[in-house]
mmCIF file of C-alpha atoms and ligand atoms in Angstrom:
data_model
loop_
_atom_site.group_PDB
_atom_site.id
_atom_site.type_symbol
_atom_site.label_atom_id
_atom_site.label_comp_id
_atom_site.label_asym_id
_atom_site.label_seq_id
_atom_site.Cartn_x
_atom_site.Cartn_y
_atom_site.Cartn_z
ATOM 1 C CA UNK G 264 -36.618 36.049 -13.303
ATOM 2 C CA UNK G 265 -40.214 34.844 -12.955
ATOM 3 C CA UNK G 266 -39.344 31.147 -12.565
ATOM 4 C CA UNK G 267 -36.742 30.878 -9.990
ATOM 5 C CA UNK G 268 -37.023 28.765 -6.898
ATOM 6 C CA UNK G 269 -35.765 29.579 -3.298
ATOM 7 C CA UNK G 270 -33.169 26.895 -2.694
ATOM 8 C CA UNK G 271 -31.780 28.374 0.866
ATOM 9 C CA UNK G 272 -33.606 30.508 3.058
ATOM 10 C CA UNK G 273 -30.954 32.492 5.727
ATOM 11 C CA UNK G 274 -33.446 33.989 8.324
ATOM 12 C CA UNK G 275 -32.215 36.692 11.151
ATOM 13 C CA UNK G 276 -29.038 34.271 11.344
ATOM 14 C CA UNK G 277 -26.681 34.931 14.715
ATOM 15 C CA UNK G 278 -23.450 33.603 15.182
ATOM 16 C CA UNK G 279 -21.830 35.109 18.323
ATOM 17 C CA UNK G 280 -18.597 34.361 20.115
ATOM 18 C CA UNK G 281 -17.837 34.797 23.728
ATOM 19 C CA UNK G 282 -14.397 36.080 24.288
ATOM 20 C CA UNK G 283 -13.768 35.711 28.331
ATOM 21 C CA UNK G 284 -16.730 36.315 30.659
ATOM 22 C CA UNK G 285 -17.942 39.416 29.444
ATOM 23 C CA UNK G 286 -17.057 39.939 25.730
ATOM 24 C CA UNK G 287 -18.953 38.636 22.710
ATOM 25 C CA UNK G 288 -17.619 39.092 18.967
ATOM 26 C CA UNK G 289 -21.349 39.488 16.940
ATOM 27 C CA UNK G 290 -20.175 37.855 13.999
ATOM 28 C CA UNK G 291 -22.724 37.093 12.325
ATOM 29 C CA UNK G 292 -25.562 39.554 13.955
ATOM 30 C CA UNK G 293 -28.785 39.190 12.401
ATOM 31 C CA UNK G 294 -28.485 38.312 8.856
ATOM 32 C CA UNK G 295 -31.618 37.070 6.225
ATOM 33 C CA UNK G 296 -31.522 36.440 2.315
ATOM 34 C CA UNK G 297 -32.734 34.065 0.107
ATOM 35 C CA UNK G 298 -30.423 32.135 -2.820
ATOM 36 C CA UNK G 299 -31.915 30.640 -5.848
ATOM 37 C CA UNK G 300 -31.346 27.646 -7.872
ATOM 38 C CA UNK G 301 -28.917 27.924 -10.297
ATOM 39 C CA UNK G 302 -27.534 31.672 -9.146
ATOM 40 C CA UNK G 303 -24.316 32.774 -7.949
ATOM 41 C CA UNK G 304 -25.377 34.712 -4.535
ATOM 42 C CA UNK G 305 -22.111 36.912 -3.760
ATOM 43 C CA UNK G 306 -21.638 37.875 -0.344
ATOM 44 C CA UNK G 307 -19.049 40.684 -0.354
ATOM 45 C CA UNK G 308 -17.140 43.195 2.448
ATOM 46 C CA UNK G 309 -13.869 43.533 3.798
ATOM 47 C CA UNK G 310 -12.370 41.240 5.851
ATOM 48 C CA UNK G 311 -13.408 40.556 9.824
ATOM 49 C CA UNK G 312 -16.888 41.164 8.604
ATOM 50 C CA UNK G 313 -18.543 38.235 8.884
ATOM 51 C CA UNK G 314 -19.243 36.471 5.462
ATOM 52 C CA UNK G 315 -16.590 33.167 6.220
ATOM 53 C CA UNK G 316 -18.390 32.890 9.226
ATOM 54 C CA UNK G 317 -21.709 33.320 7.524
ATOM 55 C CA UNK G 318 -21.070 30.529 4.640
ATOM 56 C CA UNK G 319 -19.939 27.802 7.488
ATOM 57 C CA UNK G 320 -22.710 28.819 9.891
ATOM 58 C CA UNK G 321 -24.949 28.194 6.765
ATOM 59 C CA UNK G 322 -23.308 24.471 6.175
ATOM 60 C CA UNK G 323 -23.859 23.657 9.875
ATOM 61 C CA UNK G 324 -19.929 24.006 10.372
ATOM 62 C CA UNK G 325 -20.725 26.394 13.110
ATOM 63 C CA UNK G 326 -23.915 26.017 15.545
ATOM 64 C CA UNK G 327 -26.113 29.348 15.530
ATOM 65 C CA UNK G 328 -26.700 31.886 18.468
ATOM 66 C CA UNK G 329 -29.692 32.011 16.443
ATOM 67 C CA UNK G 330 -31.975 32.358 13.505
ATOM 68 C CA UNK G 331 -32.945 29.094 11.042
ATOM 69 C CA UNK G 332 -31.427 27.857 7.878
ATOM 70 C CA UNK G 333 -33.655 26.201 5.374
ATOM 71 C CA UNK G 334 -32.425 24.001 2.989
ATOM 72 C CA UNK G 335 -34.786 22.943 0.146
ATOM 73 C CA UNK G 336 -36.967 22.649 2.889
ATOM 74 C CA UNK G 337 -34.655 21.154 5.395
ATOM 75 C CA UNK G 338 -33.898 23.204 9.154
ATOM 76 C CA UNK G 339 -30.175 22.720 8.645
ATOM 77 C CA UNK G 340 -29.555 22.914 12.223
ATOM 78 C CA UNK G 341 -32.312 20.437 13.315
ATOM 79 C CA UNK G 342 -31.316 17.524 11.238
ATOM 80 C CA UNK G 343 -31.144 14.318 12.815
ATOM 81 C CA UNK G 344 -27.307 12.109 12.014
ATOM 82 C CA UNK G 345 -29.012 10.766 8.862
ATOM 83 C CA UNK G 346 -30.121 13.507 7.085
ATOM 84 C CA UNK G 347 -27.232 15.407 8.749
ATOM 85 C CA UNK G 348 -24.902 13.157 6.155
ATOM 86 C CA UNK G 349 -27.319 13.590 3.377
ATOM 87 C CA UNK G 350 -26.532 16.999 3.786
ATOM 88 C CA UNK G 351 -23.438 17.192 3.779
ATOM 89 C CA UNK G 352 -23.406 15.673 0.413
ATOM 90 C CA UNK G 353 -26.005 18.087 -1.213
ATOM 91 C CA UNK G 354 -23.834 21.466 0.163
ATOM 92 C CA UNK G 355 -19.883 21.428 -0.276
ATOM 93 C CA UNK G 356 -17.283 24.027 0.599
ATOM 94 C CA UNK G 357 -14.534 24.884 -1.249
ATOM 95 C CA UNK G 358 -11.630 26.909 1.028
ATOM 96 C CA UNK G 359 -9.561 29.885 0.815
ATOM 97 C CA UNK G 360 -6.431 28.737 0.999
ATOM 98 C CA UNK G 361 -5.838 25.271 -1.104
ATOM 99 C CA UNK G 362 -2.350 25.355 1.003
ATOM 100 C CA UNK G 363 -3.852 24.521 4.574
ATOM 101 C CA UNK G 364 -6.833 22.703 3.377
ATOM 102 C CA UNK G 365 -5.521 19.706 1.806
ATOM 103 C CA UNK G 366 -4.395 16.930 3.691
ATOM 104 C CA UNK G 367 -0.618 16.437 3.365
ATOM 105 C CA UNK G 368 -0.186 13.067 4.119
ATOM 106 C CA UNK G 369 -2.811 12.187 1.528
ATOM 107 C CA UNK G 370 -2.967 11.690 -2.063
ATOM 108 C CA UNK G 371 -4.591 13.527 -4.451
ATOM 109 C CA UNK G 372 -6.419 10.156 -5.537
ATOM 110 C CA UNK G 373 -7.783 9.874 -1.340
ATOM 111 C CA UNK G 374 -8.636 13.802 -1.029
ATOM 112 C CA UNK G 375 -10.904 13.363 -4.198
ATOM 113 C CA UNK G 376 -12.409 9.992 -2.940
ATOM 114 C CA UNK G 377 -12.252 10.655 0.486
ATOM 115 C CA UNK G 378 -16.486 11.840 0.096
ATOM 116 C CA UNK G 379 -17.156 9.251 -2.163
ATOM 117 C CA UNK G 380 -16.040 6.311 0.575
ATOM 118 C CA UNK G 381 -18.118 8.063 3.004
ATOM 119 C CA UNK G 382 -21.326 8.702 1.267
ATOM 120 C CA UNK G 383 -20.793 5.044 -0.718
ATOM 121 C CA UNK G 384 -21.128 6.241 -4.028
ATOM 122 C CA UNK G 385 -18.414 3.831 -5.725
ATOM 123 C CA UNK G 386 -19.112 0.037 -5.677
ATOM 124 C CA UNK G 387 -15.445 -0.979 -5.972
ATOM 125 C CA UNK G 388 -11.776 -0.016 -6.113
ATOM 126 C CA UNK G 389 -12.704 0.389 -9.884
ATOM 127 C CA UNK G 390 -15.121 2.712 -9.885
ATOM 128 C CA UNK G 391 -13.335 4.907 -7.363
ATOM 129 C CA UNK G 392 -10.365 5.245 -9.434
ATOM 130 C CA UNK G 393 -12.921 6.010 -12.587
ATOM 131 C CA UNK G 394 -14.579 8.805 -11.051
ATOM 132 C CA UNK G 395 -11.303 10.298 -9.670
ATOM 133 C CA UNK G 396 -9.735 10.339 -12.847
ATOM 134 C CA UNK G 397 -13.053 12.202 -14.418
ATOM 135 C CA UNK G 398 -12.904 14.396 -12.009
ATOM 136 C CA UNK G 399 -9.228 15.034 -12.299
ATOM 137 C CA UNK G 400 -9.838 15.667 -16.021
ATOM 138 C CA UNK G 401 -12.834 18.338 -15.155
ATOM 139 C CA UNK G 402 -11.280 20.668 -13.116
ATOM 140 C CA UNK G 403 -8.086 20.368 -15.325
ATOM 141 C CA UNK G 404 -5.456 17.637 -13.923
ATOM 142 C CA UNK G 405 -4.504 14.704 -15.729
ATOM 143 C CA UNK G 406 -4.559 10.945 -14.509
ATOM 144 C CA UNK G 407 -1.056 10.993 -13.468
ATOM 145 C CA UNK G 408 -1.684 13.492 -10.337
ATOM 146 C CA UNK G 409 -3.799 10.856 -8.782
ATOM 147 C CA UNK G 410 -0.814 9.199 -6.763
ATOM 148 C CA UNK G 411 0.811 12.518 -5.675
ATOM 149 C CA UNK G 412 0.787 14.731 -2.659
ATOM 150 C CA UNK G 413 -0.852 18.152 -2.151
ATOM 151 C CA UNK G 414 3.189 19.621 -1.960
ATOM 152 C CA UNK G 415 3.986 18.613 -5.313
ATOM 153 C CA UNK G 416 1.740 21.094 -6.682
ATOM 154 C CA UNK G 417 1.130 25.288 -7.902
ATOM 155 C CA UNK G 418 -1.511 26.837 -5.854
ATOM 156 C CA UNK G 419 -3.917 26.995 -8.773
ATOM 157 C CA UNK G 420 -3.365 23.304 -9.489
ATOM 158 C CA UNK G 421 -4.329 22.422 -5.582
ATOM 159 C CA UNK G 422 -7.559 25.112 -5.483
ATOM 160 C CA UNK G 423 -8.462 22.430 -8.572
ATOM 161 C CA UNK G 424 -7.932 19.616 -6.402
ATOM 162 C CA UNK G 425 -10.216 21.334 -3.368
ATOM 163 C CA UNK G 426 -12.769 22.396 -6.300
ATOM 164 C CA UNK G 427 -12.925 18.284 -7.505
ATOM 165 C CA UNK G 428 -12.934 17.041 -3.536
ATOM 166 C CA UNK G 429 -15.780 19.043 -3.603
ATOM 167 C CA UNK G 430 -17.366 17.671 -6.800
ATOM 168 C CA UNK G 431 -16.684 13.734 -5.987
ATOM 169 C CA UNK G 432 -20.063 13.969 -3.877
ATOM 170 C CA UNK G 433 -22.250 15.829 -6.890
ATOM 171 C CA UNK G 434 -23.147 18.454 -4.165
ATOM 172 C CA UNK G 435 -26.037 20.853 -5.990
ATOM 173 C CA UNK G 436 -24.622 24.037 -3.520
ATOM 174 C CA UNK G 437 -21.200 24.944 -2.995
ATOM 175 C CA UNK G 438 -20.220 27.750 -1.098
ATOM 176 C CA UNK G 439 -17.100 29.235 -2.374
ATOM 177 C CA UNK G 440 -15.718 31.023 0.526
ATOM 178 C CA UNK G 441 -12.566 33.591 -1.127
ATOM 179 C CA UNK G 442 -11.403 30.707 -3.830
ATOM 180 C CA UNK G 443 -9.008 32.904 -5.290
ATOM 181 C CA UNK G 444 -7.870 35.084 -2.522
ATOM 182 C CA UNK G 445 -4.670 33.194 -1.878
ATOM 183 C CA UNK G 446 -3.908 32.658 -5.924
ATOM 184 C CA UNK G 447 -1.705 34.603 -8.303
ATOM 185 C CA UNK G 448 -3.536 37.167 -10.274
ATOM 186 C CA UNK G 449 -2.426 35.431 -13.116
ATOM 187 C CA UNK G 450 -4.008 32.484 -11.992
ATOM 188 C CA UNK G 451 -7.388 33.784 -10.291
ATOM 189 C CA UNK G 452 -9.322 34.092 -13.800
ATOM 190 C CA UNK G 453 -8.576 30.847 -14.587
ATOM 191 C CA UNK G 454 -10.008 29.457 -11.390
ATOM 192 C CA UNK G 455 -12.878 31.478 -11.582
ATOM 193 C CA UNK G 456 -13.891 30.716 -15.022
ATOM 194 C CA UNK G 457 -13.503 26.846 -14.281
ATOM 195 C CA UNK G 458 -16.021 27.270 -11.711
ATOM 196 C CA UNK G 459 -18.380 29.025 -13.687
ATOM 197 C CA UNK G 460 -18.243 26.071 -16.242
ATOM 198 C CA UNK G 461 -18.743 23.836 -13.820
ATOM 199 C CA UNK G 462 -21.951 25.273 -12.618
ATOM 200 C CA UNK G 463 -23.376 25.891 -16.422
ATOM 201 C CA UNK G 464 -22.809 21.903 -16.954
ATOM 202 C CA UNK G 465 -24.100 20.816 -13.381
ATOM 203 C CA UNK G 466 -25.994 23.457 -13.029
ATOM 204 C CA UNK G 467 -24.940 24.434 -9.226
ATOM 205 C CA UNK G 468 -25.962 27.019 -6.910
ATOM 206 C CA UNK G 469 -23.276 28.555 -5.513
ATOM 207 C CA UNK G 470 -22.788 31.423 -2.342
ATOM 208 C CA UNK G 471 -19.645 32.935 -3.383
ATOM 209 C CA UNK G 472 -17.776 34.601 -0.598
ATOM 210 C CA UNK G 473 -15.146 37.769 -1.497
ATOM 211 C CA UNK G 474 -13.578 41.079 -0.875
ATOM 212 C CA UNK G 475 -13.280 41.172 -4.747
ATOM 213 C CA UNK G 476 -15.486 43.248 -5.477
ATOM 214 C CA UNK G 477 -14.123 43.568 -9.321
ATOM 215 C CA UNK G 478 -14.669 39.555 -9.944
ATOM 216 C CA UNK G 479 -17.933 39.575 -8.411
ATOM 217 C CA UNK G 480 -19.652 41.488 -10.498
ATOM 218 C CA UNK G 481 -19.066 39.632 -13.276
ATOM 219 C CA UNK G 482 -19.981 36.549 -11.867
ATOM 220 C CA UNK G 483 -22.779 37.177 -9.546
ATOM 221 C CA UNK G 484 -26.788 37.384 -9.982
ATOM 222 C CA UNK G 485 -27.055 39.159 -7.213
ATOM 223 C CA UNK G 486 -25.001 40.693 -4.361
ATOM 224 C CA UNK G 487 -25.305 40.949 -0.277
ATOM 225 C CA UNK G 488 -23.021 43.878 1.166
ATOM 226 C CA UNK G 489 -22.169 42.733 4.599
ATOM 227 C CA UNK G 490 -20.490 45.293 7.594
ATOM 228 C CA UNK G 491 -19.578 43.940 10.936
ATOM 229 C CA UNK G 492 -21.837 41.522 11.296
ATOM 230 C CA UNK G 493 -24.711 42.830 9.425
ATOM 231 C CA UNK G 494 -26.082 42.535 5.722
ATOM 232 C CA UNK G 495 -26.219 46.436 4.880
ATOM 233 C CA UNK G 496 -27.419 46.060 1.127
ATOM 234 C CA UNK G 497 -29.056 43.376 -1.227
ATOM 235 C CA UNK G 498 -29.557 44.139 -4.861
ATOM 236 C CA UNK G 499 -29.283 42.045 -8.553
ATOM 237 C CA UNK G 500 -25.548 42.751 -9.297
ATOM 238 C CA UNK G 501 -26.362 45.182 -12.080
ATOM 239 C CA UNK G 502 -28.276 47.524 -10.052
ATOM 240 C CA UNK G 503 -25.872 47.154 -7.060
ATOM 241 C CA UNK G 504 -23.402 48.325 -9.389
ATOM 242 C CA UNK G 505 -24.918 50.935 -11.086
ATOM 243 C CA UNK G 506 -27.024 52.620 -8.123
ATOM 244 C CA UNK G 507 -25.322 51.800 -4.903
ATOM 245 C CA UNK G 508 -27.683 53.504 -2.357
ATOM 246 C CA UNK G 509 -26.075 52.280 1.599
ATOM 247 C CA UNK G 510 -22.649 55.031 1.713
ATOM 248 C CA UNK G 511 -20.694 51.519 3.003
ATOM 249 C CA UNK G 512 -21.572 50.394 -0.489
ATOM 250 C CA UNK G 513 -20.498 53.849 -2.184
ATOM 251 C CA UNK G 514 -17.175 53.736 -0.419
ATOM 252 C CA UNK G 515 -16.538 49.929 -1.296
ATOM 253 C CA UNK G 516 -17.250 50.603 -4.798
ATOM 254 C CA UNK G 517 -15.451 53.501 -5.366
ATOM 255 C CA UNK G 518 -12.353 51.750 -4.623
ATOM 256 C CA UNK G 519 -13.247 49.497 -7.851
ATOM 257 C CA UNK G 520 -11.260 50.600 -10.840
ATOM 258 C CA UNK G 521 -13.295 50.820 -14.064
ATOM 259 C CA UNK G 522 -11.335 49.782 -17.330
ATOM 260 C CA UNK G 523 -12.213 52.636 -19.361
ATOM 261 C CA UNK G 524 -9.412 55.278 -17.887
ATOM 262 C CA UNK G 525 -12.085 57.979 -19.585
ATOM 263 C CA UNK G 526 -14.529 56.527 -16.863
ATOM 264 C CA UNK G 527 -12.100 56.097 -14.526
ATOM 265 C CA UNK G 528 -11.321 59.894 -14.506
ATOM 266 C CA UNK G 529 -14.784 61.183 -14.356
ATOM 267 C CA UNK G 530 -15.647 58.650 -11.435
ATOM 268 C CA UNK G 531 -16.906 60.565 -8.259
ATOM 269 C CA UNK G 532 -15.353 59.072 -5.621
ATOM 270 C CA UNK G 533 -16.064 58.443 -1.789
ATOM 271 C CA UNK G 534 -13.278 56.652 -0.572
ATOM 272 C CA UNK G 535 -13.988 54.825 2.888
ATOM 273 C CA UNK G 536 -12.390 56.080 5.649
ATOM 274 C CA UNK G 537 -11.013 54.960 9.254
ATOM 275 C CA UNK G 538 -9.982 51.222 9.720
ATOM 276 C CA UNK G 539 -13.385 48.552 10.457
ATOM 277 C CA UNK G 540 -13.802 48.390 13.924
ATOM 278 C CA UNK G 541 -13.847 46.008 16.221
ATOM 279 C CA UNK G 542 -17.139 43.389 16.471
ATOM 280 C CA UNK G 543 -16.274 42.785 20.159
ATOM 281 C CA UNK G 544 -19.302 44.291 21.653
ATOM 282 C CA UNK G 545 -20.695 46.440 19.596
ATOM 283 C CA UNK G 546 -23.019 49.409 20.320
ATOM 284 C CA UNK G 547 -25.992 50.369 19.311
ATOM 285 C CA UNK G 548 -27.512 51.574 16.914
ATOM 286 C CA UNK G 549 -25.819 51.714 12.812
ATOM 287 C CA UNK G 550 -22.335 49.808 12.749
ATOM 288 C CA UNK G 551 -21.164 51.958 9.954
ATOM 289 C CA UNK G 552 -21.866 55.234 12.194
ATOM 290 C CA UNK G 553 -18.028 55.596 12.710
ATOM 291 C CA UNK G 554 -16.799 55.545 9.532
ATOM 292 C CA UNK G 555 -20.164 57.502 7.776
ATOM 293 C CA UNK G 556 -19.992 61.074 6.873
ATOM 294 C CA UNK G 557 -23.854 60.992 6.812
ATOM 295 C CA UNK G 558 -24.251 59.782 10.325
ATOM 296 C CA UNK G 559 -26.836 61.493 12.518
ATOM 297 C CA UNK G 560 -28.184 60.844 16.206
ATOM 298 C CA UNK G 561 -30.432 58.217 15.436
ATOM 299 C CA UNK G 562 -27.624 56.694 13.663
ATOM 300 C CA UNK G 563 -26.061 56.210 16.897
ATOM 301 C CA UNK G 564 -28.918 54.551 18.615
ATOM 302 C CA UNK G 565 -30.947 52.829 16.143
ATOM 303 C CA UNK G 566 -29.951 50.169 14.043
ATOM 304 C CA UNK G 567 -31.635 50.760 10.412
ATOM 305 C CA UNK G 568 -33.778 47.543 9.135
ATOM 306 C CA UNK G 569 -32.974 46.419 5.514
ATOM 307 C CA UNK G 570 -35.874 48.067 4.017
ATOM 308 C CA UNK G 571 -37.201 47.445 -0.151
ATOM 309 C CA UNK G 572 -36.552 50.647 -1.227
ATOM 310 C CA UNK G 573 -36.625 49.490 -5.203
ATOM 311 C CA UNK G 574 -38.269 46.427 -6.697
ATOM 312 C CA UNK G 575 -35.563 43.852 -5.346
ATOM 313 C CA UNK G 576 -32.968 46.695 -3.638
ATOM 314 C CA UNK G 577 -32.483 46.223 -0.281
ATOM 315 C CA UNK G 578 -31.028 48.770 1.971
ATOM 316 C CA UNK G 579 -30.616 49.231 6.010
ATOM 317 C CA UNK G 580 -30.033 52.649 6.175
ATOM 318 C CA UNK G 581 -31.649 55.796 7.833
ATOM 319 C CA UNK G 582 -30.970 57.765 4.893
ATOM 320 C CA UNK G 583 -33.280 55.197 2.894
ATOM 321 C CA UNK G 584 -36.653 55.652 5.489
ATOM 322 C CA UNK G 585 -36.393 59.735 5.741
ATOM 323 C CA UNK G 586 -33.878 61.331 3.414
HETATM 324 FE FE1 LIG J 771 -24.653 56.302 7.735
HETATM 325 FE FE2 LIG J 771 -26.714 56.488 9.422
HETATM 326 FE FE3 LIG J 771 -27.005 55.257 7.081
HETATM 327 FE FE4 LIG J 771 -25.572 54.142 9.010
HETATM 328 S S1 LIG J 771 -27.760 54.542 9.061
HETATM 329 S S2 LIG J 771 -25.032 54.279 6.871
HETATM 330 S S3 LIG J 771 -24.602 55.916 9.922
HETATM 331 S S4 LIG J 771 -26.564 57.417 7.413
#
């Protein structure tokens, strides 16, 4: 990709939490990468690792400890009201679960248009109705949901309604943050491959948020590994897959079952062990170190920078800078 534009720019993003007077949960410790036009960025790692609160930090849903997010251009965090609301607009969300994030005293018809009131996109009743029902129709609902409540509905059919609330504004970024995570299995390809149709025919940027790593490779560009806090590898998602360099990466991976049982059989393995650890106050020096059967002293005391270590392969590892 020759042509591609830098739509968001994340640079050394912090999003810290103080717990009491002395404790402070690094959520979000440090944390740059770029997203294209028109590309699915995936941002992947278990959970308690900081991606959620990555993706709302990014929409301005949290306030920074620190670092800059540039929209298009835009400091999202310096905006003034006006262009604050613009915003808003331009980037949507679309939750985890579509039980908690749906008003239930609302009906489908007022979660849709809901945006649409407040950016003034409809010029009567009319119109409203219109666009609902279009948008009903994209995502896969018919007319006759408009007048019903979130309760009346599967899980599937309500991530559909969250996926056209988010729509109803024409947003150009969404950030999907684990849209399938709460969803039957039976029900997660569907949702995924509406969303992929939707951004061939609107041609959206989307930051997709998972622990899947088995969906996101099919559906990503490129791929951000992230560990307590901390982006730990960046590659395209073919090469992340194929050559996995950080051993964080390895051990995520390895828990990925490939298809082919032939495959499957020969696969080396290097299972992760120990549970992630806490990101109240963390030390120095490698967060993986714990958990890494390749960790050395300098591990302990120096955190590794993510270093180019192939043309577009990112990884922050001291195993990358002296082997
Ligand atoms: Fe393991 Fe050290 Fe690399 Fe961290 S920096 S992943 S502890 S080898």
């Amino acid at each position: 990709m020759t042509d591609r534009e830098t739509l968001l720019e994340v640079r050394n993003l912090k999003k810290h939490f103080k717990i009491g007077r002395k404790s402070i949960v690094k959520a979000v410790d440090d944390v740059s990468f770029d997203v294209f036009r028109g590309e699915t960025f995936g941002l992947v790692g278990e959970s308690g690792c900081g991606k959620t609160t990555c993706g709302k930090t990014i929409l301005g849903l949290h306030k920074p400890t620190g670092g800059e997010v540039i929209y298009d251009g835009m400091d999202v965090h310096a905006l003034d009201s006006d262009r604050k609301k613009d915003f808003t607009k331009i980037a949507q969300i679309v939750f985890q679960d579509p039980y908690s994030s749906l008003d239930p005293r609302m009906t489908v018809g007022d979660i849709i248009g809901e945006g649409m009131d407040i950016h003034h996109l409809c010029k009567d009743k009319g119109e409203r109705e219109e666009r609902v029902f279009d948008l009903l129709q994209t995502v896969g609902l018919n007319r006759e949901h408009i007048n019903r409540f979130p309760h009346e509905f599967s899980g599937g059919q309500r991530q559909r309604i969250g996926i056209a609330r988010a729509l109803a504004v024409e947003p150009e970024f969404i950030v999907c943050d684990e849209p399938i995570s709460a969803l039957d299995v039976s029900i997660q390809a569907q949702i995924v491959n509406l969303l992929m149709q939707l951004q061939r025919e609107k041609q959206l940027t989307y930051l997709f948020i998972t622990h899947n790593l088995a969906m996101i490779k099919y559906i990503s560009d490129r791929v951000g590994v992230m560990y307590l806090g901390n982006l730990v590898e960046l590659a395209g998602s073919k090469q992340l897959y194929e050559m996995p360099y950080h051993p964080y990466t390895q051990g995520l991976l390895s828990s990925v079952p490939v298809p082919d049982p032939r495959i499957e059989r020969r696969k080396e393995t290097a299972p992760l062990r120990g549970e992630i650890p806490t990101s109240i106050n963390p030390p120095p020096g490698c967060r993986f170190a714990s958990r890494c059967d390749y960790a050395r002293e300098v591990c302990y005391e120096v955190m590794p920078p993510l270093i180019e270590i192939e043309d577009e392969h990112f990884v922050a590892c001291h195993l990358m800078a002296s082997p």
